[in-house]
Tab-separated table of C-alpha atoms in Angstrom:
chain	number	residue	atom	x	y	z
A	1	MET	CA	28.931	22.842	9.313
A	2	HIS	CA	29.747	21.176	5.790
A	3	ARG	CA	27.096	21.076	2.621
A	4	THR	CA	26.814	18.319	-0.086
A	5	PRO	CA	27.139	19.253	-2.834
A	6	PRO	CA	30.004	22.155	-2.936
A	7	SER	CA	28.581	25.203	-2.294
A	8	PRO	CA	27.838	27.192	-5.757
A	9	GLY	CA	30.023	30.082	-4.162
A	10	LEU	CA	33.034	27.965	-5.120
A	11	SER	CA	34.848	29.270	-8.227
A	12	ARG	CA	34.757	26.236	-10.858
A	13	ALA	CA	38.510	25.662	-10.631
A	14	ALA	CA	38.342	25.644	-6.862
A	15	ARG	CA	35.142	22.621	-7.455
A	16	LEU	CA	36.993	20.720	-9.962
A	17	ARG	CA	39.984	20.660	-7.590
A	18	GLY	CA	37.810	19.164	-4.694
A	19	GLY	CA	35.833	16.903	-6.468
A	20	ALA	CA	39.518	15.558	-7.896
A	21	PHE	CA	40.245	14.938	-4.363
A	22	ALA	CA	37.247	13.115	-3.425
A	23	ALA	CA	37.439	10.811	-5.859
A	24	ALA	CA	40.808	10.227	-5.285
A	25	GLY	CA	39.536	9.199	-1.778
A	26	ASP	CA	36.175	7.416	-2.224
A	27	ALA	CA	38.404	5.297	-4.917
A	28	LEU	CA	40.998	5.010	-2.156
A	29	ALA	CA	38.411	3.758	0.330
A	30	LEU	CA	36.675	1.423	-2.116
A	31	GLY	CA	40.365	-0.368	-2.688
A	32	ALA	CA	41.185	0.158	1.266
A	33	LEU	CA	37.431	-1.577	1.870
A	34	THR	CA	37.383	-4.212	-0.473
A	35	VAL	CA	41.201	-5.654	0.603
A	36	PHE	CA	39.519	-5.211	4.373
A	37	LEU	CA	36.334	-7.792	3.754
A	38	LEU	CA	38.335	-9.840	1.921
A	39	LEU	CA	40.732	-10.527	5.285
A	40	LEU	CA	37.530	-10.482	7.023
A	41	SER	CA	36.042	-12.752	5.303
A	42	PRO	CA	37.403	-16.543	6.683
A	43	LEU	CA	36.372	-15.086	10.216
A	44	LEU	CA	32.544	-13.709	8.840
A	45	LEU	CA	32.091	-17.102	7.783
A	46	LEU	CA	33.086	-18.680	10.637
A	47	LEU	CA	30.770	-16.884	12.953
A	48	GLY	CA	27.950	-17.403	10.091
A	49	LEU	CA	28.073	-20.842	10.612
A	50	LEU	CA	28.238	-20.900	14.209
A	51	ARG	CA	25.537	-18.061	15.068
A	52	PRO	CA	22.387	-20.545	14.573
A	53	LEU	CA	24.106	-22.297	17.402
A	54	LEU	CA	24.318	-20.128	19.557
A	55	PRO	CA	22.846	-19.633	23.208
A	56	ALA	CA	19.080	-16.982	22.291
A	57	ARG	CA	21.140	-14.176	24.709
A	58	ALA	CA	24.256	-14.588	22.317
A	59	THR	CA	22.029	-14.207	19.060
A	60	ALA	CA	22.470	-10.175	19.226
A	61	PRO	CA	26.082	-9.787	19.488
A	62	ALA	CA	27.013	-12.359	16.482
A	63	ARG	CA	24.734	-10.566	14.362
A	64	LEU	CA	26.324	-7.147	14.834
A	65	PRO	CA	29.320	-8.223	12.926
A	66	LEU	CA	27.552	-9.890	9.993
A	67	VAL	CA	25.002	-6.938	9.954
A	68	TRP	CA	28.094	-4.301	9.620
A	69	ALA	CA	29.673	-6.525	7.181
A	70	ALA	CA	26.822	-7.005	4.879
A	71	TYR	CA	26.571	-2.915	5.578
A	72	LEU	CA	30.045	-2.331	4.171
A	73	THR	CA	29.750	-5.030	1.406
A	74	GLY	CA	26.098	-3.879	0.403
A	75	PHE	CA	25.937	-0.329	0.938
A	76	SER	CA	29.214	1.174	1.263
A	77	LEU	CA	31.092	-0.650	-1.427
A	78	THR	CA	27.977	0.202	-3.665
A	79	ALA	CA	27.839	3.490	-2.762
A	80	LEU	CA	31.646	4.273	-3.366
A	81	ALA	CA	31.337	2.700	-6.456
A	82	GLY	CA	28.220	4.102	-8.432
A	83	SER	CA	29.543	7.098	-6.644
A	84	LEU	CA	32.701	7.295	-8.826
A	85	ARG	CA	30.624	6.510	-11.745
A	86	LEU	CA	28.344	9.343	-11.374
A	87	ARG	CA	31.140	11.979	-11.004
A	88	ALA	CA	32.466	10.868	-14.006
A	89	ARG	CA	29.597	11.479	-16.086
A	90	ARG	CA	28.285	14.402	-13.767
A	91	ALA	CA	25.025	12.615	-13.118
A	92	GLY	CA	21.843	14.134	-12.212
A	93	PRO	CA	19.888	14.558	-8.887
A	94	ASP	CA	17.773	11.157	-9.861
A	95	ALA	CA	20.813	9.126	-10.742
A	96	TRP	CA	21.838	9.898	-6.993
A	97	ARG	CA	18.602	8.890	-5.852
A	98	LEU	CA	18.677	5.330	-7.780
A	99	LEU	CA	22.049	4.974	-6.189
A	100	GLY	CA	20.585	4.985	-2.949
A	101	VAL	CA	17.737	2.753	-3.732
A	102	ARG	CA	20.434	0.479	-5.421
A	103	ALA	CA	22.756	0.994	-2.222
A	104	GLY	CA	19.649	0.152	0.022
A	105	ARG	CA	18.381	-3.203	-1.376
A	106	ARG	CA	21.978	-4.756	-1.439
A	107	PHE	CA	22.809	-4.391	2.154
A	108	ARG	CA	18.989	-5.804	2.599
A	109	LEU	CA	19.395	-8.601	0.370
A	110	LEU	CA	22.724	-9.234	2.363
A	111	THR	CA	21.947	-9.063	5.545
A	112	GLU	CA	18.921	-11.415	5.009
A	113	GLY	CA	20.804	-14.060	3.624
A	114	TRP	CA	24.027	-13.749	6.012
A	115	THR	CA	22.172	-12.621	9.186
A	116	GLY	CA	19.075	-14.689	9.099
A	117	LEU	CA	16.791	-11.182	9.940
A	118	ARG	CA	13.998	-10.175	7.901
A	119	PHE	CA	12.291	-7.220	6.878
A	120	GLN	CA	9.064	-5.803	6.973
A	121	VAL	CA	8.885	-2.558	5.420
A	122	ASP	CA	5.599	-1.371	4.364
A	123	PRO	CA	4.819	1.698	2.147
A	124	PRO	CA	2.607	4.256	3.012
A	125	GLU	CA	-0.796	3.059	1.982
A	126	PRO	CA	-1.677	4.950	-0.243
A	127	LEU	CA	1.365	6.451	-1.294
A	128	PRO	CA	1.834	10.254	-1.202
A	129	ASP	CA	0.879	12.388	-3.916
A	130	PRO	CA	3.956	13.140	-5.811
A	131	GLY	CA	2.470	16.776	-6.320
A	132	ARG	CA	2.587	17.328	-2.374
A	133	PRO	CA	6.141	17.822	-0.186
A	134	VAL	CA	6.756	15.447	2.611
A	135	VAL	CA	7.800	15.847	5.962
A	136	VAL	CA	8.957	12.553	7.943
A	137	LEU	CA	8.988	12.534	11.598
A	138	ALA	CA	11.409	9.185	12.446
A	139	ARG	CA	12.237	8.003	15.804
A	140	HIS	CA	15.790	7.503	16.239
A	141	ALA	CA	16.503	3.756	17.390
A	142	GLY	CA	20.122	4.145	17.395
A	143	ILE	CA	21.638	2.309	14.655
A	144	LEU	CA	21.816	2.684	10.988
A	145	ASN	CA	19.427	5.688	11.254
A	146	THR	CA	20.902	7.603	8.652
A	147	GLN	CA	20.940	4.656	6.055
A	148	LEU	CA	17.427	3.626	6.713
A	149	ALA	CA	16.717	7.211	6.188
A	150	ILE	CA	18.154	7.535	3.155
A	151	THR	CA	16.612	3.947	2.062
A	152	ALA	CA	13.474	4.496	2.805
A	153	VAL	CA	12.780	8.091	1.003
A	154	THR	CA	14.217	7.255	-2.144
A	155	ALA	CA	13.306	3.264	-2.277
A	156	VAL	CA	9.694	3.393	-0.371
A	157	LEU	CA	8.387	6.967	-1.083
A	158	GLY	CA	10.837	7.351	-4.441
A	159	ARG	CA	12.034	11.011	-3.330
A	160	GLY	CA	15.123	12.946	-3.077
A	161	PRO	CA	15.798	13.187	0.444
A	162	ARG	CA	16.357	16.511	2.499
A	163	GLY	CA	17.291	17.209	5.774
A	164	ILE	CA	20.592	17.646	8.289
A	165	ALA	CA	22.574	15.110	10.069
A	166	LYS	CA	25.723	15.619	12.764
A	167	ARG	CA	29.300	15.656	11.029
A	168	CYS	CA	29.992	11.999	12.777
A	169	VAL	CA	27.852	10.313	9.996
A	170	ALA	CA	30.166	10.971	6.865
A	171	LEU	CA	33.124	9.045	8.962
A	172	GLU	CA	31.696	5.763	7.153
A	173	PRO	CA	33.114	6.572	3.599
A	174	GLY	CA	30.433	4.515	1.898
A	175	LEU	CA	27.496	7.109	3.089
A	176	ARG	CA	30.219	9.978	3.029
A	177	ALA	CA	30.173	9.302	-0.757
A	178	LEU	CA	26.341	9.204	-1.226
A	179	LEU	CA	25.812	12.667	0.630
A	180	ARG	CA	28.356	14.562	-2.173
A	181	GLY	CA	25.545	13.767	-4.343
A	182	VAL	CA	22.169	13.566	-1.886
A	183	PRO	CA	21.716	17.133	-0.167
A	184	LEU	CA	21.646	16.566	3.043
A	185	VAL	CA	23.729	18.992	5.510
A	186	LEU	CA	25.503	17.851	8.342
A	187	PHE	CA	26.696	19.971	11.371
A	188	ARG	CA	28.880	19.880	14.276
A	189	TRP	CA	26.662	18.958	17.047
A	190	ASN	CA	27.416	21.485	19.355
A	191	ARG	CA	25.612	24.766	20.568
A	192	ALA	CA	26.284	27.014	17.303
A	193	GLY	CA	25.600	24.065	15.261
A	194	ARG	CA	22.631	23.073	16.763
A	195	ALA	CA	20.872	26.986	16.351
A	196	ALA	CA	22.865	27.001	12.430
A	197	ALA	CA	20.841	23.069	12.298
A	198	LEU	CA	17.495	24.636	13.273
A	199	ALA	CA	18.159	27.524	10.967
A	200	GLU	CA	18.537	25.170	7.963
A	201	LEU	CA	15.984	23.100	9.081
A	202	THR	CA	13.035	25.990	8.704
A	203	ASP	CA	14.766	26.882	5.017
A	204	GLN	CA	14.620	23.715	3.828
A	205	ALA	CA	10.916	23.224	5.074
A	206	ARG	CA	10.309	26.512	3.715
A	207	ASN	CA	11.648	25.616	0.379
A	208	LEU	CA	10.891	21.958	0.509
A	209	GLY	CA	9.614	20.859	-3.324
A	210	PRO	CA	7.120	18.052	-4.307
A	211	GLY	CA	9.391	15.534	-5.289
A	212	GLU	CA	11.648	15.443	-1.669
A	213	ALA	CA	11.625	14.786	1.633
A	214	LEU	CA	12.422	15.950	4.426
A	215	TRP	CA	13.246	13.622	7.327
A	216	LEU	CA	13.776	14.829	11.216
A	217	TYR	CA	14.494	12.503	14.204
A	218	PRO	CA	12.859	14.687	16.895
A	219	GLU	CA	14.431	12.655	19.617
A	220	GLY	CA	18.020	14.032	18.310
A	221	THR	CA	20.472	11.225	19.336
A	222	ASN	CA	20.531	7.657	19.572
A	223	TYR	CA	18.210	5.523	21.726
A	224	SER	CA	19.687	4.254	25.154
A	225	ALA	CA	18.268	3.777	28.580
A	226	ALA	CA	20.592	6.018	29.957
A	227	ARG	CA	19.766	9.010	27.619
A	228	ARG	CA	16.071	8.277	28.174
A	229	ALA	CA	16.282	9.167	32.144
A	230	ALA	CA	18.605	12.258	31.418
A	231	SER	CA	16.029	13.399	28.962
A	232	ILE	CA	13.024	12.634	31.398
A	233	ALA	CA	15.259	14.393	34.561
A	234	ARG	CA	15.981	17.594	31.911
A	235	LEU	CA	12.035	17.789	31.401
A	236	ARG	CA	11.562	17.663	35.260
A	237	ALA	CA	14.005	20.238	36.104
A	238	ARG	CA	12.641	22.649	33.537
A	239	GLY	CA	9.219	22.137	35.451
A	240	GLN	CA	7.703	20.037	31.977
A	241	ASP	CA	6.506	17.377	34.771
A	242	ALA	CA	3.228	16.738	32.309
A	243	LEU	CA	5.619	15.675	29.383
A	244	ALA	CA	8.460	14.367	31.833
A	245	ASP	CA	5.425	11.929	33.029
A	246	ARG	CA	4.115	11.005	29.443
A	247	ALA	CA	7.932	10.462	28.485
A	248	ALA	CA	8.349	7.860	31.455
A	249	ALA	CA	5.357	5.660	30.512
A	250	MET	CA	7.033	5.340	26.932
A	251	PRO	CA	10.022	2.925	27.590
A	252	HIS	CA	10.968	2.319	23.702
A	253	LEU	CA	11.680	5.980	22.640
A	254	LEU	CA	13.439	9.040	23.695
A	255	PRO	CA	10.962	12.056	24.767
A	256	PRO	CA	10.979	14.563	21.534
A	257	HIS	CA	12.103	17.856	20.826
A	258	LEU	CA	9.688	20.407	20.200
A	259	PRO	CA	12.337	23.180	18.810
A	260	GLY	CA	12.962	20.848	15.254
A	261	ALA	CA	9.884	19.698	14.223
A	262	LEU	CA	7.806	22.794	15.456
A	263	ALA	CA	10.112	24.844	13.083
A	264	VAL	CA	9.682	22.634	10.543
A	265	LEU	CA	5.805	21.638	10.300
A	266	SER	CA	5.097	25.715	10.757
A	267	ALA	CA	7.280	26.499	8.084
A	268	VAL	CA	6.263	23.911	5.786
A	269	ASP	CA	3.730	24.298	2.704
A	270	PRO	CA	0.380	23.771	4.391
A	271	SER	CA	-0.614	21.014	1.358
A	272	ALA	CA	2.904	19.059	2.733
A	273	LEU	CA	2.027	15.607	3.885
A	274	VAL	CA	3.699	14.622	7.608
A	275	LEU	CA	4.562	11.141	7.917
A	276	VAL	CA	5.378	9.646	10.916
A	277	CYS	CA	8.035	6.787	10.753
A	278	GLY	CA	8.510	3.859	13.076
A	279	HIS	CA	10.529	1.038	12.871
A	280	THR	CA	11.884	-1.351	15.124
A	281	GLY	CA	14.450	-3.830	15.153
A	282	PRO	CA	17.837	-2.918	14.483
A	283	GLU	CA	18.146	-1.731	18.117
A	284	ARG	CA	18.138	-4.535	19.337
A	285	LEU	CA	21.075	-5.870	17.775
A	286	LEU	CA	22.857	-3.611	20.735
A	287	PRO	CA	20.723	-5.135	23.867
A	288	TRP	CA	23.369	-3.363	26.464
A	289	MET	CA	21.990	-0.084	25.243
A	290	LEU	CA	17.891	-1.032	26.071
A	291	GLY	CA	16.502	-0.712	29.357
A	292	PRO	CA	14.928	-3.182	31.939
A	293	GLY	CA	11.066	-1.659	30.247
A	294	TYR	CA	12.168	-2.082	26.964
A	295	THR	CA	9.719	-5.117	25.280
A	296	PRO	CA	12.322	-7.335	23.537
A	297	GLY	CA	9.851	-8.092	20.601
A	298	PRO	CA	10.951	-10.720	17.655
A	299	GLY	CA	14.849	-10.925	17.235
A	300	ASP	CA	14.983	-11.701	13.695
A	301	LEU	CA	12.500	-9.481	12.453
A	302	VAL	CA	13.168	-5.444	11.474
A	303	ARG	CA	9.810	-3.601	11.173
A	304	LEU	CA	8.941	0.007	9.880
A	305	ARG	CA	5.688	1.523	8.633
A	306	TRP	CA	4.430	5.093	8.391
A	307	TRP	CA	1.050	7.246	9.865
A	308	SER	CA	-0.028	9.788	7.536
A	309	PHE	CA	-1.095	13.407	8.439
A	310	ARG	CA	-1.739	16.538	6.830
A	311	ALA	CA	0.377	19.556	7.640
A	312	ASP	CA	-2.401	22.023	7.202
A	313	GLN	CA	-3.881	19.283	10.532
A	314	VAL	CA	-1.122	19.796	12.582
A	315	PRO	CA	-1.359	22.411	15.623
A	316	THR	CA	1.436	24.962	15.343
A	317	GLU	CA	0.773	26.414	19.044
A	318	GLN	CA	4.027	25.084	20.940
A	319	GLN	CA	1.474	23.456	24.109
A	320	GLN	CA	-1.263	22.063	21.439
A	321	PHE	CA	1.873	20.998	19.078
A	322	ALA	CA	3.478	19.009	22.062
A	323	ASP	CA	0.364	17.126	22.531
A	324	TRP	CA	0.037	16.081	19.211
A	325	LEU	CA	4.101	15.154	18.911
A	326	TYR	CA	3.717	13.511	22.083
A	327	ASP	CA	0.373	11.806	20.982
A	328	ARG	CA	2.051	10.873	18.270
A	329	TRP	CA	5.195	8.933	20.475
A	330	GLN	CA	2.751	7.161	22.626
A	331	GLN	CA	1.375	5.697	20.126
A	332	LEU	CA	4.909	4.349	18.009
A	333	ASP	CA	5.800	3.340	21.411
A	334	THR	CA	2.388	1.338	21.613
A	335	TRP	CA	3.462	-0.054	18.024
A	336	ILE	CA	7.090	-0.906	18.866
A	337	ALA	CA	5.522	-3.143	21.961
A	338	GLY	CA	2.654	-4.646	19.965
A	339	PRO	CA	3.575	-8.301	18.094
A	340	ALA	CA	4.634	-7.768	14.636
A	341	THR	CA	1.199	-8.700	13.285
A	342	ALA	CA	-1.173	-6.522	14.917
A	343	PRO	CA	-3.103	-3.605	13.432
A	344	ALA	CA	-1.266	-0.580	12.156
A	345	ALA	CA	-2.007	2.306	14.756
A	346	PRO	CA	-4.051	2.736	17.417
A	347	PRO	CA	-7.707	4.988	16.905
A	348	HIS	CA	-6.811	8.421	15.941
A	349	PRO	CA	-8.616	11.640	16.654
A	350	ALA	CA	-11.625	12.306	14.450
A	351	GLY	CA	-9.696	14.561	11.305
A	352	ASP	CA	-6.399	13.026	12.330
A	353	LEU	CA	-5.738	11.024	9.198
A	354	ASP	CA	-5.011	12.123	5.456
A	355	PRO	CA	-7.822	9.997	3.637
A	356	ALA	CA	-5.811	11.075	0.584
């Protein structure tokens, strides 16, 4: 397990040494990434000029390297440079939150300019009451998920992000630098790591503050047609045929796992707001991962929207919670398949929606 920021159990000297090594590593990464992008810029410019001339089937593969270049230039370089400044002046959590906002905004602007992708990011209506903690249950589309979570929580919700992630997300230098000031806890994703992650999620939910949002991916891993088929097969092998049938009717999503989400919603303050987050668009940059039943949708549009619920209205008995979560995932699947101008969500049962 890896925690950021460093554990308070370390001595001050050890923390200073660790901070100095981290700053040196981030400075080196900033320089290396800048040189890499400068060397790559002629090829990226050529690809950007040729992209509108390519046939439709080649559009997504051509966009992918441009999106990554926009991410490295906009998000990663901003996070690296900003983290060096914030550590030098020992900035507090709000400054790190604003760095996440800036990095996400620059990535979005560059992506729109370089690739022709458009973003339709709607905030929750109304925005959550600042005095209430927030839990977000989001789909795991398969590309830029952690970056999306940090940007959505910091920029759209205006809150400090909490949550867990696999240690591999820290391989990217910009995100690793940002995680030094964002309290996200990283785990190895083996059996022991998953057990520790569940305990950590429960603890985070129990101590979630009013200015924070805990972000959780109930699916647990990136979407692919092969993973979806394997997950449905595991449900049937465990005798959960009813859930397997429901999962089979949702071609755009993996079946959600119950333990993590149930533990969080059982431990969080009943006054919390639960937001179900749907996003679609980035996964179409990896068309070979999608199954034959996956509706293509607008190839140049990234959409994100929310559904709101009160935590005290979410059932915590296991079977009732399974039905509730699969109902939410069915709504997500319907929304993903619908046109971009479709109404926000199918009708909810009476009393489910938070009127506030």
